[in-house]
Short mmCIF file of C-alpha atoms and ligand atoms in Angstrom, two decimals:
data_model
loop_
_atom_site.label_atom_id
_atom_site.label_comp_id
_atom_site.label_asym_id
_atom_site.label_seq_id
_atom_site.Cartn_x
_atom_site.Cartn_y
_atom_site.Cartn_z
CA UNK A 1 -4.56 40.84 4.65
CA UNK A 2 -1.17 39.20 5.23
CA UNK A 3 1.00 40.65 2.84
CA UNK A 4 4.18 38.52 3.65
CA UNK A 5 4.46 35.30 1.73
CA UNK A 6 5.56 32.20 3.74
CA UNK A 7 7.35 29.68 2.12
CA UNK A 8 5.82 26.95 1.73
CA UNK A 9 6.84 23.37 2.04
CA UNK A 10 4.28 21.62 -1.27
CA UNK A 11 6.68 18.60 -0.94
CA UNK A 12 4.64 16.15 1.13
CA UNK A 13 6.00 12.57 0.58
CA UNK A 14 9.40 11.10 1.71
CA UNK A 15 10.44 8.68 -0.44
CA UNK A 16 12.24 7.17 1.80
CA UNK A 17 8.54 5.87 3.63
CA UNK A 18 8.66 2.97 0.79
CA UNK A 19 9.90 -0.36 0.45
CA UNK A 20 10.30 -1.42 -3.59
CA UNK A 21 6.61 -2.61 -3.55
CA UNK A 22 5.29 0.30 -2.05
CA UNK A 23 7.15 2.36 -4.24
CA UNK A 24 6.07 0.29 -7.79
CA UNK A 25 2.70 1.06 -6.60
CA UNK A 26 3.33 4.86 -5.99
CA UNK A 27 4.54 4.87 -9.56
CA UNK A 28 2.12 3.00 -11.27
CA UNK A 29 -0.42 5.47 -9.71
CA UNK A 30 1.97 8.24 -11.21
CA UNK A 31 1.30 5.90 -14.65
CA UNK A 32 4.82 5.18 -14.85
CA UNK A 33 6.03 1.37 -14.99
CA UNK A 34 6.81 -0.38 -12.12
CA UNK A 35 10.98 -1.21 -12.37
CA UNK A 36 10.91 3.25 -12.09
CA UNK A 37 11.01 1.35 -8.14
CA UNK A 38 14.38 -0.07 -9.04
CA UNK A 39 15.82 2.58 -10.58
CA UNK A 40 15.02 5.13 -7.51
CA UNK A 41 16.06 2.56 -4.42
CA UNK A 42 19.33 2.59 -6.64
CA UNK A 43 19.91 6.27 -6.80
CA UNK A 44 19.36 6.79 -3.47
CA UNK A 45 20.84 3.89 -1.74
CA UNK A 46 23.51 2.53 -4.04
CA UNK A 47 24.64 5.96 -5.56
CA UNK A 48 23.73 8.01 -2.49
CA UNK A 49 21.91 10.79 -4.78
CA UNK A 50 19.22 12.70 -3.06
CA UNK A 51 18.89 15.60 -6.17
CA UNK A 52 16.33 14.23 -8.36
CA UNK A 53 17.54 16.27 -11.25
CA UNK A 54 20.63 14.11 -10.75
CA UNK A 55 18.67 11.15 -11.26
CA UNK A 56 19.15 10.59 -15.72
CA UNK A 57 17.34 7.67 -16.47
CA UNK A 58 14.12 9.04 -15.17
CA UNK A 59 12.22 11.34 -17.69
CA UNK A 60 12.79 15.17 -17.40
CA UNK A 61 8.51 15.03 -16.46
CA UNK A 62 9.26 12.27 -13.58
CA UNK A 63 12.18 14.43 -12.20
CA UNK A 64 9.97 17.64 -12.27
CA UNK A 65 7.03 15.56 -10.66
CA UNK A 66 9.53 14.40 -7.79
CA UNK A 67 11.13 17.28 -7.24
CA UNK A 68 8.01 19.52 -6.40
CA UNK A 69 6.40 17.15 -4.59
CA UNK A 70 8.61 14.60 -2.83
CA UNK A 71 11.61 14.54 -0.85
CA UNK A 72 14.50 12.19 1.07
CA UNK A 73 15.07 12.77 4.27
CA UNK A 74 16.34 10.83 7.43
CA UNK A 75 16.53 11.72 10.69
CA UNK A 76 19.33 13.32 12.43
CA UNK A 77 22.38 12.43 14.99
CA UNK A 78 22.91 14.72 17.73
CA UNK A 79 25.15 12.90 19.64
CA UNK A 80 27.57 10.21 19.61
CA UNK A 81 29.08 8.30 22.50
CA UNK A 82 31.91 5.73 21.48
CA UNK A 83 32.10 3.01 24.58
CA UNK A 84 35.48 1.53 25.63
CA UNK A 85 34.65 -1.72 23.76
CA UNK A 86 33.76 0.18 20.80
CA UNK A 87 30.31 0.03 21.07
CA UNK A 88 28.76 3.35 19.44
CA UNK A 89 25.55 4.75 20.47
CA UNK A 90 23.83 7.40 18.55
CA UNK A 91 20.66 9.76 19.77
CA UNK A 92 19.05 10.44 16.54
CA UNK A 93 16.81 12.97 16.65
CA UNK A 94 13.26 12.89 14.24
CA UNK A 95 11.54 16.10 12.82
CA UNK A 96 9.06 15.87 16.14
CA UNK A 97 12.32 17.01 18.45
CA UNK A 98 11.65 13.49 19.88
CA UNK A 99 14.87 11.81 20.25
CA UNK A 100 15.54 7.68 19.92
CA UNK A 101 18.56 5.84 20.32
CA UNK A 102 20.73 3.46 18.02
CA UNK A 103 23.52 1.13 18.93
CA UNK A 104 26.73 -0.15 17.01
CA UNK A 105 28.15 -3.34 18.25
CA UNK A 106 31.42 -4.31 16.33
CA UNK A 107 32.38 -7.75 16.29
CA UNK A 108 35.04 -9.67 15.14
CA UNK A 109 33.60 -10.13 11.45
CA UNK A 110 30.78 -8.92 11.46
CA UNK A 111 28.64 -4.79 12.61
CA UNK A 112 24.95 -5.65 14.22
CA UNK A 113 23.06 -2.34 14.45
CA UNK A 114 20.60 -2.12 16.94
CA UNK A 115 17.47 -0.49 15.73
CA UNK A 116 14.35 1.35 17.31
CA UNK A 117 11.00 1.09 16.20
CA UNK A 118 9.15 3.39 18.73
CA UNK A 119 9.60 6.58 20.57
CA UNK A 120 9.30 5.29 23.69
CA UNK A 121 7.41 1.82 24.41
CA UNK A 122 4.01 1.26 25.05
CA UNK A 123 4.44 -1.63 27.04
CA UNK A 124 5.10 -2.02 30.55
CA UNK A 125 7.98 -4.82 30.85
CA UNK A 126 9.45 -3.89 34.91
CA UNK A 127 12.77 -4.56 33.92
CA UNK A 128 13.26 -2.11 31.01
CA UNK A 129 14.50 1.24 31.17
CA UNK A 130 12.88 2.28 27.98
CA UNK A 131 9.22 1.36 29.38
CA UNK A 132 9.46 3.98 31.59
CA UNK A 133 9.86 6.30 29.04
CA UNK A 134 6.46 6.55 28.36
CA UNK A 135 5.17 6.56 24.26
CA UNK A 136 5.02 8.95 21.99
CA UNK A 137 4.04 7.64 18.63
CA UNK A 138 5.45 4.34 15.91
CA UNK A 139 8.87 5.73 14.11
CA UNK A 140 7.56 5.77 10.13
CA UNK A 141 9.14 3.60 7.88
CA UNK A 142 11.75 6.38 7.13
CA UNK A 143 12.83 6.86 10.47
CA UNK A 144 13.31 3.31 10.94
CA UNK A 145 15.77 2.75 7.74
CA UNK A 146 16.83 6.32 8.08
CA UNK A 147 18.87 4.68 11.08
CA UNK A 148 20.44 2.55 9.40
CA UNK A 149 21.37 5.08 6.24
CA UNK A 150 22.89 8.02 9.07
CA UNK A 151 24.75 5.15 11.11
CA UNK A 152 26.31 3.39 8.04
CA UNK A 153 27.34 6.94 6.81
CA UNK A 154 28.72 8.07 10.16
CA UNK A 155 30.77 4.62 9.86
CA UNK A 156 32.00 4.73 6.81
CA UNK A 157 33.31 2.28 4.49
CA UNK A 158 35.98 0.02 6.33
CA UNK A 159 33.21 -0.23 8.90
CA UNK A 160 29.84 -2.17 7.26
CA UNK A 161 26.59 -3.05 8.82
CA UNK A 162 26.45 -6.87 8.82
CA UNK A 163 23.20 -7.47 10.77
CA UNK A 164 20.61 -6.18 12.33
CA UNK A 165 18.38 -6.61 15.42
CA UNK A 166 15.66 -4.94 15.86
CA UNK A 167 15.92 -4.17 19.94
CA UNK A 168 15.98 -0.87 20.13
CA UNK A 169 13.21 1.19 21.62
CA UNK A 170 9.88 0.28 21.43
CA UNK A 171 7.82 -2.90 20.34
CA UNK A 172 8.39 -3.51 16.22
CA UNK A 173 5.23 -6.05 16.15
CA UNK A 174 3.19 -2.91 17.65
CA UNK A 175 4.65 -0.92 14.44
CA UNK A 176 3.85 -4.12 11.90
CA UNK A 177 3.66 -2.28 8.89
CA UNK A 178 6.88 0.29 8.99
CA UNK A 179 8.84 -2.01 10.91
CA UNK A 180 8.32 -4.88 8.29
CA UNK A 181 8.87 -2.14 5.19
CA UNK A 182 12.03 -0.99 6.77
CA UNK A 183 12.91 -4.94 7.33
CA UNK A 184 12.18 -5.06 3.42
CA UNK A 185 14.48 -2.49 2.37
CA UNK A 186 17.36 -3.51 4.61
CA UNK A 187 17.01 -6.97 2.76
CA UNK A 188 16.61 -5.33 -0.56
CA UNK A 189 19.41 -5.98 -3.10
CA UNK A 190 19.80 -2.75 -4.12
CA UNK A 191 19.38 -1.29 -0.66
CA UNK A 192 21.52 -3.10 1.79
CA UNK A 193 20.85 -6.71 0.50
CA UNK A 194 21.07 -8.20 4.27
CA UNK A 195 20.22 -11.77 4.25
CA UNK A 196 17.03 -12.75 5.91
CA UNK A 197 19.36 -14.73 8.37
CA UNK A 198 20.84 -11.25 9.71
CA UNK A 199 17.93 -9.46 10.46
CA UNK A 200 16.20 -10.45 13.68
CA UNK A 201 12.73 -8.90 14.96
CA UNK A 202 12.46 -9.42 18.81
CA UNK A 203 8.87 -9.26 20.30
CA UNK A 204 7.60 -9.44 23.90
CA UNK A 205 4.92 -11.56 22.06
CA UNK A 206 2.33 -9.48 20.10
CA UNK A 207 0.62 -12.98 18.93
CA UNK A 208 -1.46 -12.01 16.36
CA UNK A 209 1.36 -9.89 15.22
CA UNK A 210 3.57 -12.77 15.14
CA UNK A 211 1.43 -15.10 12.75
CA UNK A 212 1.48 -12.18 10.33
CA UNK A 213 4.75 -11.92 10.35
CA UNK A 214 5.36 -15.69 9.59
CA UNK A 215 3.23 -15.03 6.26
CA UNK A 216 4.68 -11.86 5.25
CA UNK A 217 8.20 -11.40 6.16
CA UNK A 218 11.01 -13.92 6.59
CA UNK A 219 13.70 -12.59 8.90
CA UNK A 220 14.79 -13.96 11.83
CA UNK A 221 12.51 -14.47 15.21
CA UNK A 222 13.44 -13.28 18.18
CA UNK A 223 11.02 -13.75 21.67
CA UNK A 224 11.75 -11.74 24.71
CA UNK A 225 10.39 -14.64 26.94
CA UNK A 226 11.69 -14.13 30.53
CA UNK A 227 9.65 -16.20 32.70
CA UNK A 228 8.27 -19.55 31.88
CA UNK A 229 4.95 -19.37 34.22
CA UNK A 230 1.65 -17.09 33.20
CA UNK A 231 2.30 -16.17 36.82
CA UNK A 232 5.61 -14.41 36.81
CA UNK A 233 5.44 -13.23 33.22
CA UNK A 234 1.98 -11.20 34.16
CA UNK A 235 4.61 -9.29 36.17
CA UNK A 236 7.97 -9.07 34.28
CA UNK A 237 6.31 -8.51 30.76
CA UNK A 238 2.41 -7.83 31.23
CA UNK A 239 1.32 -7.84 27.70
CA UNK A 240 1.44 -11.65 28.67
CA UNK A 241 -1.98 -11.22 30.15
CA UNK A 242 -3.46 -10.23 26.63
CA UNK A 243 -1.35 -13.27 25.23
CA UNK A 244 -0.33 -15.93 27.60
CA UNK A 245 2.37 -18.59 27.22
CA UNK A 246 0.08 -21.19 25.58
CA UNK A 247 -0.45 -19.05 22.81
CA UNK A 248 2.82 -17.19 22.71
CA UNK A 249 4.59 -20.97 22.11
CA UNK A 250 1.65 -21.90 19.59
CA UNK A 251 2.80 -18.76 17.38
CA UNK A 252 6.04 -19.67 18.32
CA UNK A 253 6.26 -23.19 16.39
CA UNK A 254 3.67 -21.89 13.66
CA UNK A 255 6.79 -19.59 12.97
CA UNK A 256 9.77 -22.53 12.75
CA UNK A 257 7.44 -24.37 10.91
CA UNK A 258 8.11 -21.76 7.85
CA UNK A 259 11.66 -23.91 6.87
CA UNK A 260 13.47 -26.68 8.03
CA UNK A 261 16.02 -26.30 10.17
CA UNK A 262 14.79 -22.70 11.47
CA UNK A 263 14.99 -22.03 15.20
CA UNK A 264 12.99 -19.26 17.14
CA UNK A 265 15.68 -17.11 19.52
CA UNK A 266 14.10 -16.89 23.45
CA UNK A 267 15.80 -14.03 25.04
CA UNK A 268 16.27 -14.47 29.43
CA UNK A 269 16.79 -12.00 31.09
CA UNK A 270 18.59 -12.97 34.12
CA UNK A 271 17.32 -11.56 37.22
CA UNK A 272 18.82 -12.42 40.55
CA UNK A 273 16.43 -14.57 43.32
CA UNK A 274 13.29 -13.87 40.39
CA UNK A 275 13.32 -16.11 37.58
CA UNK A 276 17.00 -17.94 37.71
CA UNK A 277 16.25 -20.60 39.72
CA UNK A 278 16.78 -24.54 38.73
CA UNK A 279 13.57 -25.25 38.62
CA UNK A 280 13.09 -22.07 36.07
CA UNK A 281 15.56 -23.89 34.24
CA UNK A 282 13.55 -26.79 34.30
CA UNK A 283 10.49 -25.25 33.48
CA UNK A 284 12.19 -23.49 30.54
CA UNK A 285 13.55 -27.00 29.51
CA UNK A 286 10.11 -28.24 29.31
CA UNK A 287 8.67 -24.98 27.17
CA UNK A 288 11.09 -25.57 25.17
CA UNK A 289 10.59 -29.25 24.00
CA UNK A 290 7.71 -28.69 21.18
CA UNK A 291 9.52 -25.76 19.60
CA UNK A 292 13.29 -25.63 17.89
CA UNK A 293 14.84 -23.14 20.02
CA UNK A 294 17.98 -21.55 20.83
CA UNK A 295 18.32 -19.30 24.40
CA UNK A 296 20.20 -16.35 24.65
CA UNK A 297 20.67 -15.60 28.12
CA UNK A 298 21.01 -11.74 28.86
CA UNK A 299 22.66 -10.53 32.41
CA UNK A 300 19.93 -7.97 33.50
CA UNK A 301 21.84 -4.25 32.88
CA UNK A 302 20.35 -2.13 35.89
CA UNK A 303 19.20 1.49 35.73
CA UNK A 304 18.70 3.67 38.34
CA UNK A 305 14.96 3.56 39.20
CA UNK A 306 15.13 -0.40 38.95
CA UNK A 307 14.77 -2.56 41.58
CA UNK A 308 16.20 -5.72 40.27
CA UNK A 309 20.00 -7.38 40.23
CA UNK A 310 21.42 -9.34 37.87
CA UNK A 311 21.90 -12.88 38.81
CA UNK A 312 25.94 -13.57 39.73
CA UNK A 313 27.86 -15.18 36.99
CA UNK A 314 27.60 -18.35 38.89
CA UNK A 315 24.00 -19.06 38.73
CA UNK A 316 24.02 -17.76 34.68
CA UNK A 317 26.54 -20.78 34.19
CA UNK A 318 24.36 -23.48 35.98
CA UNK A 319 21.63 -22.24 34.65
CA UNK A 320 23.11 -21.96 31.02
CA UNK A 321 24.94 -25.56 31.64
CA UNK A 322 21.34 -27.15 32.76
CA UNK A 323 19.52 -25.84 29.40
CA UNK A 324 23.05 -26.95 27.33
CA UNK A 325 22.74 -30.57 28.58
CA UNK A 326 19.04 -31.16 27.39
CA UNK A 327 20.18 -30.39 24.17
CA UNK A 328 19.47 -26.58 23.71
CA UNK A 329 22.04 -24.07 22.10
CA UNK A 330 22.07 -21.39 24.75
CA UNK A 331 24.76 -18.32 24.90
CA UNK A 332 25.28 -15.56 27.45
CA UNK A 333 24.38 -12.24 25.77
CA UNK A 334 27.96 -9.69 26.17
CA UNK A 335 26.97 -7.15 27.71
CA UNK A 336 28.18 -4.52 25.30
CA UNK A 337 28.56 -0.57 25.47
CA UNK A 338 27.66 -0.61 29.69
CA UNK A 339 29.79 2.37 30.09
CA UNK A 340 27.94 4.73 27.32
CA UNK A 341 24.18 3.40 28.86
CA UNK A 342 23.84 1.30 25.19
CA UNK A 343 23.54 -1.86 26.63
CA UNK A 344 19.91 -4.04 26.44
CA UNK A 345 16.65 -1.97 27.95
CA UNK A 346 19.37 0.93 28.72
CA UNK A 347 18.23 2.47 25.96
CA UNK A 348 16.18 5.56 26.89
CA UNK A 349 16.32 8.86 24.28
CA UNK A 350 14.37 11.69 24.90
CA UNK A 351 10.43 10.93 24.67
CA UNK A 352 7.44 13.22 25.15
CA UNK A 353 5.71 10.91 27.25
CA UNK A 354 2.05 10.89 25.86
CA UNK A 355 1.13 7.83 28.02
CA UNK A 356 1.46 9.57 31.04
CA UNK A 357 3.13 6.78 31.93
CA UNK A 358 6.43 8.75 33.43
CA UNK A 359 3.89 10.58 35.47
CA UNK A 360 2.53 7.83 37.16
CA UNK A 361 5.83 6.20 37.95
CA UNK A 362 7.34 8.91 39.26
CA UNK A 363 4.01 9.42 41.78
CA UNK A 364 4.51 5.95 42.50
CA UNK A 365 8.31 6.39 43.05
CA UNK A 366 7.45 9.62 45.48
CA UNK A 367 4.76 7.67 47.26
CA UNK A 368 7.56 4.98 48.35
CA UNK A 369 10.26 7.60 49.24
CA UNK A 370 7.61 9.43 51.35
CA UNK A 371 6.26 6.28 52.92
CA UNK A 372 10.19 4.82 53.75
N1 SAH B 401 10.04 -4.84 22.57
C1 SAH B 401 10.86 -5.83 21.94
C2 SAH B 401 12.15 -5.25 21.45
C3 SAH B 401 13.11 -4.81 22.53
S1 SAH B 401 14.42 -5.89 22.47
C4 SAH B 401 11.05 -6.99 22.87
O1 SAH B 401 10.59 -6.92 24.01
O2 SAH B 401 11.59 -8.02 22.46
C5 SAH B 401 15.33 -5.54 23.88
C6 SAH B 401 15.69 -6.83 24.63
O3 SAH B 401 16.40 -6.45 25.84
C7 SAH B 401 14.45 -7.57 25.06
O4 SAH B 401 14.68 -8.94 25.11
C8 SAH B 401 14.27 -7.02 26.45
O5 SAH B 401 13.45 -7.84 27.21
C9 SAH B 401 15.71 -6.95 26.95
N2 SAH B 401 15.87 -6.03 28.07
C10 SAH B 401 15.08 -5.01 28.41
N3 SAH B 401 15.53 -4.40 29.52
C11 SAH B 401 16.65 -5.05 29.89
C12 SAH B 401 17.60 -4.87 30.93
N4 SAH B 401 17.47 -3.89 31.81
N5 SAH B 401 18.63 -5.72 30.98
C13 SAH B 401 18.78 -6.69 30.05
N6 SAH B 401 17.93 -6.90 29.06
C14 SAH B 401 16.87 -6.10 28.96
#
């Protein structure tokens, strides 16, 4: 027999998993009353306690409850790269030694935080540095909004988080449920009380996905749309087989149909002699006519197993001045924090691949240099 006793860690549920819904329901199982939600999300967020002894208004019972059996705890920053621009990346590390990244992008007026949802990505988009990653699992709800609690405390308070977009790593709609409880928190009044307005969810178009998030969570839409033919977009973002354009544009205007005056965001990548043509532009033009849109055009940020070039700044004007002159708001993304590798699908952290995916690239990669 073992006569050593290991410690043992009884405390199995992080309370920091729960949006205020989940966490009314987690009391009301407890038979407590339902505001106990309130009361927590403002001890931890607002006052920044963690001890639950700390915590007065809850009954002595309720604190001994929590304190054997749940705990707060977000992931961790291991490193911190500060661009020339001020752009701040951060590799946050979870409790699985996996490591994902988040970005700070300081504007005048306002902080957007760029926020992962995945270690890794399980898609395939060709143009993404991040896909070839590989996946390793969904970031829990904890990890998620954990990035936002370690990046707002590494800021401090001159420096506030205005918005956020989720564009991190990884595919939120493939993560539906954390991703939209973290989205719920971050909107939370007595979390950090965003408005729905300044938190964006970007998809490479999960469709079903999408419809559920029209009737459960109002933030703001984002599409990574890329190509405007089922031909090209098979290529450049394949889960477009699953869900081709037709149906990607139908979930599209069921989703600005939610409020007048809402517009869905279509993200471009620009990539040079592939989809940044004037007829593209046409055909984007065209797309674009049943649905209120704005385009945000993003020069294509290379990495260096990627074939592709950006398009010259020449051809992003036209382009952006043809889609401007039917009538459609379009900007030119700033490419932000090149120099620290935090710009768009530069993101890459440090995944154990369990998609084999890395594997396969790489043979593929050795195949060409062996056959050149
Ligand atoms: N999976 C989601 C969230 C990622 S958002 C989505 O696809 O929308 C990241 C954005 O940056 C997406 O629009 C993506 O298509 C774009 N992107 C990816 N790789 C890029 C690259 N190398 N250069 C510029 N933009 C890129």
């Amino acid at each position: 027999m073992n006569s050593v006793l290991e410690p043992v860690n009884t405390k199995t549920i992080n309370l920091l998993d729960f949006d205020r819904k989940g966490l009314a329901a987690f009391f009301v199982g407890l038979g407590e009353k339902p505001f106990r939600a309130t009361q927590l999300l403002k001890w931890i967020y607002q006052e920044g306690v963690e001890d639950f002894e700390l915590m007065t208004n809850l009954s002595k019972s309720l604190r001994t409850y929590l304190s054997e059996n749940c705990y707060i705890a977000t992931p961790e920053i291991v490193l911190e790269k500060i661009a020339t621009d001020g752009t701040r990346k951060w590799v946050v590390q979870t409790h699985c030694g996996n490591r994902i990244e988040t970005v700070f992008i300081p504007e005048e007026g306002r902080g957007t935080l760029c926020v992962s949802s995945q270690i890794g990505c399980a898609l395939a988009c060709t143009f993404c540095s991040t896909a070839q990653q590989g996946f390793n699992r969904n970031l829990s709800t904890s990890e998620i909004i954990g990035q936002l609690i370690v990046a707002q405390k590494r800021l401090g308070a001159e420096k506030r988080i205005t918005n956020v977009v989720m564009m991190g790593m990884g595919e939120p709609l493939l993560n539906f449920n954390n991703a939209v409880a973290a989205m719920n928190l971050m909107m939370d009044d007595f979390t950090f009380g965003l408005s729905k307005r300044r938190v964006t969810v970007s998809t490479s178009g999960v469709v079903p996905a999408m419809y559920r998030l029209t009737q459960e969570c109002d933030v703001s839409l984002a599409v990574s749309l890329h190509a405007v033919t089922d031909e090209l977009r098979d290529e450049l973002v394949p889960i477009n087989k699953k869900y081709p354009l037709k149906e990607l544009m139908e979930a599209c205007r069921d989703n600005a149909k939610i409020a007048p005056r809402r517009t869905v965001t279509f993200e471009y990548v620009m990539l040079d002699g592939i989809n940044d043509s004037l007829q593209d532009a046409r055909g984007l033009i065209k797309l674009l006519k049943t649905v209120p849109s704005k385009v945000n055009l993003i020069p294509f940020n290379p990495f260096p197993s990627s074939s592709y070039r950006c398009s010259n700044s020449e051809t992003i004007n036209r382009f952006k001045t043809l889609l401007t002159d039917a009538g459609i708001i379009t900007t030119v993304r700033k490419t932000r924090g090149e120099d620290i590798d935090a710009a768009c699908g530069q993101l890459v952290g440090q995944v154990q691949d369990k998609s084999r995916r890395h594997l396969k690239l790489h043979a593929v990669g050795s195949e060409r240099a062996g056959a050149a």
